[in-house]
mmCIF file of C-alpha atoms in Angstrom:
data_model
loop_
_atom_site.group_PDB
_atom_site.id
_atom_site.type_symbol
_atom_site.label_atom_id
_atom_site.label_comp_id
_atom_site.label_asym_id
_atom_site.label_seq_id
_atom_site.Cartn_x
_atom_site.Cartn_y
_atom_site.Cartn_z
ATOM 1 C CA VAL A 202 0.068 0.297 -0.256
ATOM 2 C CA LEU A 203 1.347 3.271 -0.941
ATOM 3 C CA SER A 204 1.134 6.218 1.674
ATOM 4 C CA THR A 205 -0.983 9.505 0.512
ATOM 5 C CA GLY A 206 1.315 12.695 0.701
ATOM 6 C CA LEU A 207 4.498 14.270 -1.237
ATOM 7 C CA TRP A 208 6.915 12.461 -3.076
ATOM 8 C CA MET A 209 9.752 13.374 -4.466
ATOM 9 C CA GLY A 210 10.738 12.461 -8.048
ATOM 10 C CA VAL A 211 12.409 13.015 -11.317
ATOM 11 C CA CYS A 212 12.181 12.259 -14.695
ATOM 12 C CA VAL A 213 15.537 11.926 -17.023
ATOM 13 C CA TYR A 214 15.411 11.525 -20.745
ATOM 14 C CA GLU A 215 18.004 10.427 -22.987
ATOM 15 C CA ASN A 216 18.470 13.140 -25.898
ATOM 16 C CA GLY A 217 20.944 12.005 -28.099
ATOM 17 C CA LYS A 218 24.402 11.997 -25.796
ATOM 18 C CA HIS A 219 22.945 13.740 -22.976
ATOM 19 C CA LEU A 220 20.508 13.585 -20.617
ATOM 20 C CA GLU A 221 17.406 15.644 -19.624
ATOM 21 C CA THR A 222 16.595 15.755 -15.814
ATOM 22 C CA TYR A 223 13.393 17.388 -14.627
ATOM 23 C CA PRO A 224 12.418 17.136 -10.892
ATOM 24 C CA PHE A 225 8.823 16.672 -9.921
ATOM 25 C CA MET A 226 6.404 16.728 -6.641
ATOM 26 C CA PHE A 227 3.952 14.254 -6.858
ATOM 27 C CA GLU A 228 1.359 14.132 -4.317
ATOM 28 C CA LEU A 229 -0.287 11.404 -3.990
ATOM 29 C CA VAL A 230 -4.259 12.087 -2.519
ATOM 30 C CA GLU A 231 -5.722 9.040 -3.113
ATOM 31 C CA ALA A 232 -4.462 5.362 -2.878
ATOM 32 C CA SER A 233 -7.400 3.123 -2.289
ATOM 33 C CA ASN A 234 -8.516 0.063 -3.891
ATOM 34 C CA GLU A 235 -6.296 0.026 -6.145
ATOM 35 C CA LYS A 236 -6.767 3.219 -7.429
ATOM 36 C CA LEU A 237 -4.247 6.353 -7.192
ATOM 37 C CA GLN A 238 -4.898 10.121 -7.992
ATOM 38 C CA GLY A 239 -3.264 13.256 -7.231
ATOM 39 C CA THR A 240 -0.860 16.286 -8.542
ATOM 40 C CA ILE A 241 2.168 16.417 -10.350
ATOM 41 C CA GLU A 242 3.824 19.896 -9.818
ATOM 42 C CA TRP A 243 7.226 20.717 -12.373
ATOM 43 C CA PRO A 244 9.406 22.930 -10.736
ATOM 44 C CA THR A 245 11.831 23.426 -13.703
ATOM 45 C CA LEU A 246 8.785 23.916 -16.617
ATOM 46 C CA ASN A 247 7.862 27.084 -14.722
ATOM 47 C CA MET A 248 5.550 25.371 -11.855
ATOM 48 C CA ALA A 249 3.291 23.412 -14.243
ATOM 49 C CA LYS A 250 1.022 21.326 -12.737
ATOM 50 C CA THR A 251 -0.894 18.237 -13.855
ATOM 51 C CA LYS A 252 -3.576 16.077 -12.384
ATOM 52 C CA PHE A 253 -2.847 12.242 -12.778
ATOM 53 C CA LYS A 254 -4.702 8.852 -12.613
ATOM 54 C CA GLY A 255 -4.018 5.471 -12.206
ATOM 55 C CA LYS A 256 -3.754 1.843 -10.490
ATOM 56 C CA ILE A 257 -1.674 -0.363 -7.956
ATOM 57 C CA ILE A 258 -1.954 -4.278 -8.251
ATOM 58 C CA GLY A 259 0.455 -5.810 -6.065
ATOM 59 C CA ASP A 260 3.941 -3.846 -6.704
ATOM 60 C CA LYS A 261 2.864 -2.757 -10.289
ATOM 61 C CA ILE A 262 1.803 1.047 -10.556
ATOM 62 C CA THR A 263 0.736 2.840 -13.805
ATOM 63 C CA PHE A 264 -0.642 6.319 -13.961
ATOM 64 C CA VAL A 265 -1.260 8.670 -16.580
ATOM 65 C CA GLU A 266 -0.879 12.510 -16.715
ATOM 66 C CA TYR A 267 -3.961 13.693 -18.431
ATOM 67 C CA GLU A 268 -4.749 17.201 -17.331
ATOM 68 C CA ALA A 269 -3.113 20.634 -17.195
ATOM 69 C CA ILE A 270 -4.197 22.466 -14.116
ATOM 70 C CA VAL A 271 -1.271 25.220 -14.745
ATOM 71 C CA GLY A 272 0.734 25.534 -17.486
ATOM 72 C CA GLU A 273 -1.250 23.453 -20.394
ATOM 73 C CA ASP A 274 2.102 25.178 -22.844
ATOM 74 C CA GLU A 275 4.825 23.278 -20.666
ATOM 75 C CA VAL A 276 4.024 19.917 -20.456
ATOM 76 C CA GLU A 277 2.611 17.493 -23.387
ATOM 77 C CA LEU A 278 -0.490 15.432 -22.361
ATOM 78 C CA PRO A 279 -0.971 12.796 -22.001
ATOM 79 C CA ILE A 280 1.859 11.074 -20.601
ATOM 80 C CA GLN A 281 1.803 7.782 -19.648
ATOM 81 C CA TYR A 282 3.976 6.101 -16.569
ATOM 82 C CA LYS A 283 4.838 2.384 -15.398
ATOM 83 C CA GLY A 284 6.763 1.028 -12.640
ATOM 84 C CA ILE A 285 7.212 -0.949 -9.822
ATOM 85 C CA VAL A 286 7.128 -0.557 -6.127
ATOM 86 C CA LYS A 287 9.978 -1.994 -4.255
ATOM 87 C CA ASP A 288 11.172 -0.990 -0.274
ATOM 88 C CA GLY A 289 9.156 2.236 -0.338
ATOM 89 C CA VAL A 290 10.686 3.729 -3.933
ATOM 90 C CA ILE A 291 8.886 3.623 -7.034
ATOM 91 C CA THR A 292 10.800 3.123 -10.420
ATOM 92 C CA GLY A 293 9.908 3.067 -14.185
ATOM 93 C CA LYS A 294 9.467 4.124 -17.249
ATOM 94 C CA VAL A 295 8.217 6.947 -19.118
ATOM 95 C CA ASP A 296 5.690 5.824 -22.327
ATOM 96 C CA ASP A 297 8.061 8.076 -24.686
ATOM 97 C CA GLU A 298 7.787 7.083 -28.264
ATOM 98 C CA GLU A 299 10.803 9.483 -29.355
ATOM 99 C CA ARG A 300 13.088 8.751 -26.771
ATOM 100 C CA GLU A 301 13.992 6.429 -23.699
ATOM 101 C CA ALA A 302 12.825 8.142 -20.173
ATOM 102 C CA THR A 303 12.568 6.661 -16.796
ATOM 103 C CA PHE A 304 11.693 8.154 -13.266
ATOM 104 C CA LYS A 305 12.078 7.688 -9.710
ATOM 105 C CA LEU A 306 9.576 8.287 -6.508
ATOM 106 C CA GLU A 307 10.950 8.561 -3.334
ATOM 107 C CA PRO A 308 8.220 9.626 -0.493
ATOM 108 C CA ILE A 309 9.071 12.708 1.576
ATOM 109 C CA LYS A 310 9.709 11.933 4.930
ATOM 110 C CA LYS A 311 8.081 14.466 7.554
ATOM 111 C CA PRO A 312 10.122 15.807 10.313
ATOM 112 C CA LEU A 313 10.444 14.633 13.838
ATOM 113 C CA VAL A 314 9.192 17.279 15.626
ATOM 114 C CA THR A 315 11.239 17.491 19.146
ATOM 115 C CA ASN A 316 10.032 19.298 22.078
ATOM 116 C CA GLN A 317 12.937 21.794 22.867
ATOM 117 C CA THR A 318 12.818 23.499 26.172
#
């Protein structure tokens, strides 16, 4: 079971001989009954923000970015993702016919609050 909340991610595209890296924030709002939904924010793409929906069955996850909330000119939609959940980390491939692309997502750990006196 995936935990709802914020995840930090990165997409890496192979573009000829160099790599293009795009960090993103993945906010998982719903993760129940195999259903996933939430938003993705792209800080290096003028803070573009999109909606995603998907599913998780066992350790396999699929989701698609399908609607722009902010920055519709910054991201080409839809974008499909397929991955595996292992040890609390999601890794996989971005479905892009033009070039190889991978992604990785890790949950953002909430800091422990200590009572300092």
